[in-house]
């Protein structure tokens, strides 16, 4: 317990009434964040929040942490990579800009896998965040620092995160907190240091469904600076408390999502589904037969796009610099070789290979076609059902020494539950099956049906 | 299509295109990893997608147009603020020829 232990809702209420001394609040929050960071390595940069208070309504200075790959003006942004060391953005990402307009305090930048390349936040050029529920275990990834900070920090706080293939759901599940990955294009990607353009989504991690719904309402909406921005805007948190039960909610439970699971995970997620049933929902077992192609299709698309995106890091205009020696090819190669970690190099090589003449149609184009089938398969399910329910991750958070033993193929396979929704660009919510428990119930809905997820998720939170 | 067997030469060639220098240990490691990964990806050989259209985006994205109105852009000073290699208001790069 801290002096400021309160929910986001309570914080907004107290600050509106003028009951919070912000100088004291900021100093206490800064001290607590620094203390936690020593213990769990959750943040890459901590801002001196005493100089960065935006106290205007409606959020009245609510603390927000930002995943390292999302640009904040004047704050070093590395996206977890040494190749960006020294890079200080001269502008705010659109989502950060909107939050500042609504009165938030930017707490700092949270640790992640380099450019999002990982499931456990262990593929970083810097510190590896430790899970506050058990520091010998991973926070999940790639938004590991974000989820870890939400779990550890006993202050009103919400985290901006980002997912390409499961980087919000995985850490939210492992740290026992809530994560929303919205529809592709709902939140502008302007100011996001990209991984794979056709897959990247900025989302939110928080302590409750209400908290993530509140922040998503602010950061979503049309942005001229991102041509894939959809332009949908709703107040997702407004009517949340008025939904009392799950009457009429139809849940699809795909059998392919209940294979190769850790026993405890399977048991707990079934319990969660039964709890939703006893609160009025109905469920039916279904089949998503293209699930087995998801991991391959995802890694082909994601690495192909990443290998082109990462071509811009060449040590000239920002980030890591070398001595201007040799010709341009030698110079670029020297900087890239010293600035990128092994996993980044592996993904660049894989992605460059599958785009090469002779292989492009067999891999890249085929993966794009499989994505079509996965989208259609999901659309068919949503003709009859409101949501798909599954576990967020097949396992509970592993120990760091167990992660070291995983081969790349075993590692990629860990994402098989989160990949289909990410490939299809469909919104998904991870809610812990019980408070502070590292197992997530994963709910996926049709494009732009975030409101459904929040309503179902917030009822589940009460009855779990 | 049969899984291509990735040779040491292929890894070296791809690394060169991607502007990465790999030592012999890394080349052997990536050769093994790539072969393992691509053989696991053979799963997709089992599905026929001849008549399926590719989805380059998860949602249909249409061209977006706006009025062509000049707006203030990044100043020269800001654009150069993150580089160590600059001269007379320009980026200074490595030798080209």
Short mmCIF file of N, CA, C and O in Angstrom, two decimals, chain A residues 258 261-275 390-391 396 432-434 437-441 460:
data_model
loop_
_atom_site.label_atom_id
_atom_site.label_comp_id
_atom_site.label_asym_id
_atom_site.label_seq_id
_atom_site.Cartn_x
_atom_site.Cartn_y
_atom_site.Cartn_z
N UNK A 258 -7.18 -25.26 -27.86
CA UNK A 258 -7.05 -25.98 -26.59
C UNK A 258 -6.16 -27.22 -26.75
O UNK A 258 -6.31 -28.19 -26.05
N UNK A 261 -1.57 -27.33 -24.49
CA UNK A 261 -1.58 -26.34 -23.41
C UNK A 261 -1.02 -26.95 -22.12
O UNK A 261 -1.12 -28.17 -21.91
N UNK A 262 -0.47 -26.09 -21.28
CA UNK A 262 -0.11 -26.51 -19.94
C UNK A 262 -1.43 -26.83 -19.21
O UNK A 262 -2.42 -26.11 -19.38
N UNK A 263 -1.42 -27.90 -18.43
CA UNK A 263 -2.65 -28.41 -17.79
C UNK A 263 -3.40 -27.33 -16.99
O UNK A 263 -4.61 -27.16 -17.13
N UNK A 264 -2.64 -26.59 -16.18
CA UNK A 264 -3.24 -25.57 -15.33
C UNK A 264 -3.93 -24.48 -16.16
O UNK A 264 -4.99 -23.98 -15.79
N UNK A 265 -3.30 -24.12 -17.27
CA UNK A 265 -3.86 -23.09 -18.15
C UNK A 265 -5.20 -23.56 -18.71
O UNK A 265 -6.20 -22.84 -18.68
N UNK A 266 -5.21 -24.79 -19.20
CA UNK A 266 -6.43 -25.35 -19.78
C UNK A 266 -7.56 -25.37 -18.75
O UNK A 266 -8.68 -24.92 -19.01
N UNK A 267 -7.24 -25.83 -17.55
CA UNK A 267 -8.24 -25.94 -16.48
C UNK A 267 -8.81 -24.56 -16.12
O UNK A 267 -10.02 -24.37 -16.05
N UNK A 268 -7.91 -23.61 -15.90
CA UNK A 268 -8.34 -22.27 -15.46
C UNK A 268 -9.18 -21.55 -16.53
O UNK A 268 -10.13 -20.84 -16.21
N UNK A 269 -8.80 -21.71 -17.79
CA UNK A 269 -9.55 -21.01 -18.85
C UNK A 269 -10.93 -21.65 -19.04
O UNK A 269 -11.92 -20.95 -19.25
N UNK A 270 -11.00 -22.98 -18.91
CA UNK A 270 -12.33 -23.60 -18.95
C UNK A 270 -13.20 -23.12 -17.79
O UNK A 270 -14.38 -22.83 -17.96
N UNK A 271 -12.59 -23.02 -16.60
CA UNK A 271 -13.33 -22.46 -15.46
C UNK A 271 -13.88 -21.09 -15.78
O UNK A 271 -15.02 -20.75 -15.43
N UNK A 272 -13.04 -20.27 -16.44
CA UNK A 272 -13.46 -18.91 -16.79
C UNK A 272 -14.65 -18.95 -17.74
O UNK A 272 -15.62 -18.19 -17.59
N UNK A 273 -14.59 -19.85 -18.73
CA UNK A 273 -15.70 -19.96 -19.70
C UNK A 273 -16.98 -20.40 -18.98
O UNK A 273 -18.06 -19.87 -19.22
N UNK A 274 -16.85 -21.35 -18.05
CA UNK A 274 -18.02 -21.82 -17.28
C UNK A 274 -18.61 -20.69 -16.42
O UNK A 274 -19.81 -20.59 -16.25
N UNK A 275 -17.72 -19.84 -15.89
CA UNK A 275 -18.22 -18.71 -15.09
C UNK A 275 -19.02 -17.75 -15.97
O UNK A 275 -20.05 -17.21 -15.55
N UNK A 390 -10.39 -18.19 -25.56
CA UNK A 390 -9.27 -19.14 -25.53
C UNK A 390 -8.33 -18.70 -24.42
O UNK A 390 -8.56 -17.67 -23.80
N UNK A 391 -7.26 -19.43 -24.17
CA UNK A 391 -6.22 -18.89 -23.30
C UNK A 391 -5.43 -17.84 -24.08
O UNK A 391 -5.39 -17.89 -25.31
N UNK A 396 2.24 -20.86 -18.48
CA UNK A 396 2.41 -19.78 -17.50
C UNK A 396 3.82 -19.21 -17.69
O UNK A 396 4.65 -19.82 -18.34
N UNK A 432 -7.01 -11.39 -16.82
CA UNK A 432 -6.56 -12.47 -15.95
C UNK A 432 -7.75 -13.31 -15.45
O UNK A 432 -8.80 -12.75 -15.13
N UNK A 433 -7.56 -14.64 -15.38
CA UNK A 433 -8.66 -15.50 -14.93
C UNK A 433 -9.00 -15.26 -13.46
O UNK A 433 -10.11 -15.54 -13.01
N UNK A 434 -8.02 -14.76 -12.70
CA UNK A 434 -8.26 -14.34 -11.32
C UNK A 434 -7.27 -13.22 -11.03
O UNK A 434 -6.28 -13.06 -11.75
N UNK A 437 -3.13 -13.34 -11.22
CA UNK A 437 -2.84 -14.70 -11.67
C UNK A 437 -2.30 -14.64 -13.10
O UNK A 437 -2.88 -13.98 -13.95
N UNK A 438 -1.15 -15.32 -13.35
CA UNK A 438 -0.52 -15.16 -14.67
C UNK A 438 -1.12 -16.03 -15.77
O UNK A 438 -0.40 -16.61 -16.57
N UNK A 439 -2.43 -16.13 -15.79
CA UNK A 439 -3.12 -16.85 -16.87
C UNK A 439 -4.20 -15.92 -17.41
O UNK A 439 -5.01 -15.39 -16.64
N UNK A 440 -4.20 -15.72 -18.72
CA UNK A 440 -5.16 -14.79 -19.31
C UNK A 440 -6.27 -15.51 -20.04
O UNK A 440 -6.03 -16.49 -20.75
N UNK A 441 -7.50 -14.99 -19.87
CA UNK A 441 -8.61 -15.40 -20.73
C UNK A 441 -8.53 -14.48 -21.94
O UNK A 441 -8.47 -13.26 -21.80
N UNK A 460 -16.89 -10.13 -16.72
CA UNK A 460 -16.06 -11.26 -16.28
C UNK A 460 -15.18 -10.87 -15.09
O UNK A 460 -15.02 -11.64 -14.14
#
